[in-house]
mmCIF file of C-alpha atoms in Angstrom:
data_model
loop_
_atom_site.group_PDB
_atom_site.id
_atom_site.type_symbol
_atom_site.label_atom_id
_atom_site.label_comp_id
_atom_site.label_asym_id
_atom_site.label_seq_id
_atom_site.Cartn_x
_atom_site.Cartn_y
_atom_site.Cartn_z
ATOM 1 C CA UNK H 1 98.299 84.745 78.356
ATOM 2 C CA UNK H 2 101.679 85.459 77.865
ATOM 3 C CA UNK H 3 103.612 82.033 76.279
ATOM 4 C CA UNK H 4 107.658 83.545 76.573
ATOM 5 C CA UNK H 5 109.372 81.395 79.610
ATOM 6 C CA UNK H 6 110.296 84.538 82.557
ATOM 7 C CA UNK H 7 114.140 85.449 81.782
ATOM 8 C CA UNK H 8 115.318 87.430 85.664
ATOM 9 C CA UNK H 9 118.722 89.702 84.685
ATOM 10 C CA UNK H 10 119.585 92.646 86.915
ATOM 11 C CA UNK H 11 118.311 96.049 86.126
ATOM 12 C CA UNK H 12 120.410 98.707 83.329
ATOM 13 C CA UNK H 13 120.059 102.761 83.627
ATOM 14 C CA UNK H 14 117.855 102.313 80.880
ATOM 15 C CA UNK H 15 115.079 99.952 82.742
ATOM 16 C CA UNK H 16 114.782 102.244 85.137
ATOM 17 C CA UNK H 17 111.418 104.205 84.426
ATOM 18 C CA UNK H 18 109.477 101.117 83.733
ATOM 19 C CA UNK H 19 110.548 100.196 87.202
ATOM 20 C CA UNK H 20 109.370 103.256 89.039
ATOM 21 C CA UNK H 21 106.383 103.013 86.911
ATOM 22 C CA UNK H 22 105.607 99.720 88.397
ATOM 23 C CA UNK H 23 106.813 100.691 92.350
ATOM 24 C CA UNK H 24 104.043 103.705 91.919
ATOM 25 C CA UNK H 25 101.623 101.541 89.909
ATOM 26 C CA UNK H 26 99.814 99.687 93.406
ATOM 27 C CA UNK H 27 97.612 100.860 95.959
ATOM 28 C CA UNK H 28 100.363 102.067 98.442
ATOM 29 C CA UNK H 29 103.251 103.326 96.068
ATOM 30 C CA UNK H 30 100.993 105.619 94.768
ATOM 31 C CA UNK H 31 100.675 107.926 97.645
ATOM 32 C CA UNK H 32 104.642 107.246 98.007
ATOM 33 C CA UNK H 33 106.773 107.161 94.862
ATOM 34 C CA UNK H 34 106.754 110.304 92.237
ATOM 35 C CA UNK H 35 106.508 108.798 88.539
ATOM 36 C CA UNK H 36 106.918 111.776 86.023
ATOM 37 C CA UNK H 37 109.191 112.403 82.612
ATOM 38 C CA UNK H 38 111.541 112.838 83.535
ATOM 39 C CA UNK H 39 112.136 110.905 86.431
ATOM 40 C CA UNK H 40 113.273 112.830 89.510
ATOM 41 C CA UNK H 41 116.832 112.988 90.221
ATOM 42 C CA UNK H 42 116.424 110.227 93.570
ATOM 43 C CA UNK H 43 115.943 107.815 91.570
ATOM 44 C CA UNK H 44 118.893 108.050 89.705
ATOM 45 C CA UNK H 45 120.872 108.492 92.335
ATOM 46 C CA UNK H 46 119.229 105.322 94.306
ATOM 47 C CA UNK H 47 119.842 102.955 91.014
ATOM 48 C CA UNK H 48 123.582 104.398 90.164
ATOM 49 C CA UNK H 49 124.252 103.569 94.483
ATOM 50 C CA UNK H 50 122.368 100.600 93.752
ATOM 51 C CA UNK H 51 124.106 98.989 90.895
ATOM 52 C CA UNK H 52 127.451 99.985 92.305
ATOM 53 C CA UNK H 53 126.871 97.971 95.176
ATOM 54 C CA UNK H 54 128.232 94.713 95.283
ATOM 55 C CA UNK H 55 125.784 93.324 98.015
ATOM 56 C CA UNK H 56 122.726 95.263 95.816
ATOM 57 C CA UNK H 57 120.650 93.910 93.395
ATOM 58 C CA UNK H 58 118.114 95.002 91.811
ATOM 59 C CA UNK H 59 116.885 91.944 89.480
ATOM 60 C CA UNK H 60 113.883 91.923 86.911
ATOM 61 C CA UNK H 61 112.190 89.608 85.574
ATOM 62 C CA UNK H 62 111.095 89.754 82.014
ATOM 63 C CA UNK H 63 109.509 88.334 79.380
ATOM 64 C CA UNK H 64 111.485 89.033 76.026
ATOM 65 C CA UNK H 65 112.531 92.586 76.495
ATOM 66 C CA UNK H 66 109.073 92.596 79.074
ATOM 67 C CA UNK H 67 109.811 93.659 82.235
ATOM 68 C CA UNK H 68 107.019 91.978 84.322
ATOM 69 C CA UNK H 69 108.437 92.246 88.021
ATOM 70 C CA UNK H 70 111.107 93.614 89.986
ATOM 71 C CA UNK H 71 113.141 92.776 93.256
ATOM 72 C CA UNK H 72 116.145 94.436 95.429
ATOM 73 C CA UNK H 73 118.056 91.965 96.437
ATOM 74 C CA UNK H 74 120.284 93.297 100.340
ATOM 75 C CA UNK H 75 122.883 91.079 101.019
ATOM 76 C CA UNK H 76 124.375 91.885 104.947
ATOM 77 C CA UNK H 77 126.656 90.204 107.085
ATOM 78 C CA UNK H 78 125.763 89.190 110.666
ATOM 79 C CA UNK H 79 127.258 88.854 114.016
ATOM 80 C CA UNK H 80 124.505 86.938 114.742
ATOM 81 C CA UNK H 81 124.328 83.312 113.670
ATOM 82 C CA UNK H 82 127.769 82.689 113.919
ATOM 83 C CA UNK H 83 128.840 85.854 111.255
ATOM 84 C CA UNK H 84 126.210 84.459 108.672
ATOM 85 C CA UNK H 85 125.262 86.442 105.802
ATOM 86 C CA UNK H 86 121.753 87.336 105.402
ATOM 87 C CA UNK H 87 119.349 88.512 102.244
ATOM 88 C CA UNK H 88 116.624 90.616 102.604
ATOM 89 C CA UNK H 89 113.854 91.219 99.619
ATOM 90 C CA UNK H 90 112.832 94.229 98.736
ATOM 91 C CA UNK H 91 110.848 96.368 96.660
ATOM 92 C CA UNK H 92 108.839 93.585 94.906
ATOM 93 C CA UNK H 93 106.315 94.120 92.825
ATOM 94 C CA UNK H 94 104.349 92.319 89.278
ATOM 95 C CA UNK H 95 103.138 94.069 86.384
ATOM 96 C CA UNK H 96 99.224 94.549 87.596
ATOM 97 C CA UNK H 97 98.313 93.254 84.145
ATOM 98 C CA UNK H 98 100.599 90.304 85.762
ATOM 99 C CA UNK H 99 99.128 89.838 88.857
ATOM 100 C CA UNK H 100 98.166 85.965 89.708
ATOM 101 C CA UNK H 101 99.514 84.144 86.738
ATOM 102 C CA UNK H 102 102.927 83.173 88.517
ATOM 103 C CA UNK H 103 104.930 85.638 87.701
ATOM 104 C CA UNK H 104 105.874 87.028 91.434
ATOM 105 C CA UNK H 105 105.826 83.194 93.141
ATOM 106 C CA UNK H 106 109.254 83.096 90.453
ATOM 107 C CA UNK H 107 110.380 85.604 91.507
ATOM 108 C CA UNK H 108 110.571 84.881 95.144
ATOM 109 C CA UNK H 109 111.853 81.223 94.114
ATOM 110 C CA UNK H 110 114.919 83.166 91.873
ATOM 111 C CA UNK H 111 116.180 85.446 95.347
ATOM 112 C CA UNK H 112 116.162 82.542 97.052
ATOM 113 C CA UNK H 113 118.438 80.265 94.988
ATOM 114 C CA UNK H 114 120.398 83.423 94.283
ATOM 115 C CA UNK H 115 120.073 83.944 98.308
ATOM 116 C CA UNK H 116 122.141 80.351 98.540
ATOM 117 C CA UNK H 117 124.573 80.729 95.951
ATOM 118 C CA UNK H 118 125.984 83.710 97.740
ATOM 119 C CA UNK H 119 126.041 81.487 100.790
ATOM 120 C CA UNK H 120 123.586 83.048 102.874
ATOM 121 C CA UNK H 121 121.742 82.089 105.387
ATOM 122 C CA UNK H 122 118.288 83.504 105.899
ATOM 123 C CA UNK H 123 116.010 85.460 103.591
ATOM 124 C CA UNK H 124 114.263 87.795 104.820
ATOM 125 C CA UNK H 125 111.025 90.788 103.970
ATOM 126 C CA UNK H 126 108.393 92.878 104.904
ATOM 127 C CA UNK H 127 105.150 93.871 103.913
ATOM 128 C CA UNK H 128 102.615 96.266 104.835
ATOM 129 C CA UNK H 129 99.907 94.636 106.922
ATOM 130 C CA UNK H 130 97.463 97.079 104.516
ATOM 131 C CA UNK H 131 98.904 94.010 102.390
ATOM 132 C CA UNK H 132 97.493 91.034 104.597
ATOM 133 C CA UNK H 133 97.005 89.525 100.361
ATOM 134 C CA UNK H 134 101.042 89.872 100.121
ATOM 135 C CA UNK H 135 101.480 88.548 103.878
ATOM 136 C CA UNK H 136 99.712 84.422 102.905
ATOM 137 C CA UNK H 137 101.519 85.032 100.210
ATOM 138 C CA UNK H 138 105.432 84.498 101.320
ATOM 139 C CA UNK H 139 103.942 81.663 104.046
ATOM 140 C CA UNK H 140 102.626 79.712 100.655
ATOM 141 C CA UNK H 141 106.237 80.680 99.569
ATOM 142 C CA UNK H 142 107.502 79.408 103.707
ATOM 143 C CA UNK H 143 108.731 82.313 105.189
ATOM 144 C CA UNK H 144 106.589 82.737 109.562
ATOM 145 C CA UNK H 145 105.639 85.406 110.262
ATOM 146 C CA UNK H 146 108.239 84.524 113.355
ATOM 147 C CA UNK H 147 108.836 88.808 114.688
ATOM 148 C CA UNK H 148 107.849 92.011 115.130
ATOM 149 C CA UNK H 149 108.699 94.903 112.470
ATOM 150 C CA UNK H 150 110.035 98.132 113.495
ATOM 151 C CA UNK H 151 109.995 101.656 111.883
ATOM 152 C CA UNK H 152 111.121 105.233 111.694
ATOM 153 C CA UNK H 153 110.355 107.694 109.102
ATOM 154 C CA UNK H 154 112.597 110.086 108.950
#
């Protein structure tokens, strides 16, 4: 068991290889991600877009220098809810060696606190229906399955 405290920071371009590895080290991720060396240019361009957008944050959870968790938070203004802002959490992954040890809980709680700091009225996320354990995890953290979500892949 790791005795170092978990710390959180914004990802840098130097973290991208580890991030893509973690995204692909997953039952669903290994069918949609392409982890190879060198990384495909599409990941670098996406990172640069996220990094240059003040309403997007790519956050890593670390034990010392080792990245053990990731998430992207997007802050969006809405006209609904009286013009309030929302935070959307996406791309959450915990290193397979660290799952079930509380890192995911700390990562999501960090995102909720960050949303409060940014003045958001709501935090939202989605999880694939093929991940019932993830749905249970988020519900334990206070999230409610209050809406039906739809996607159209292009």
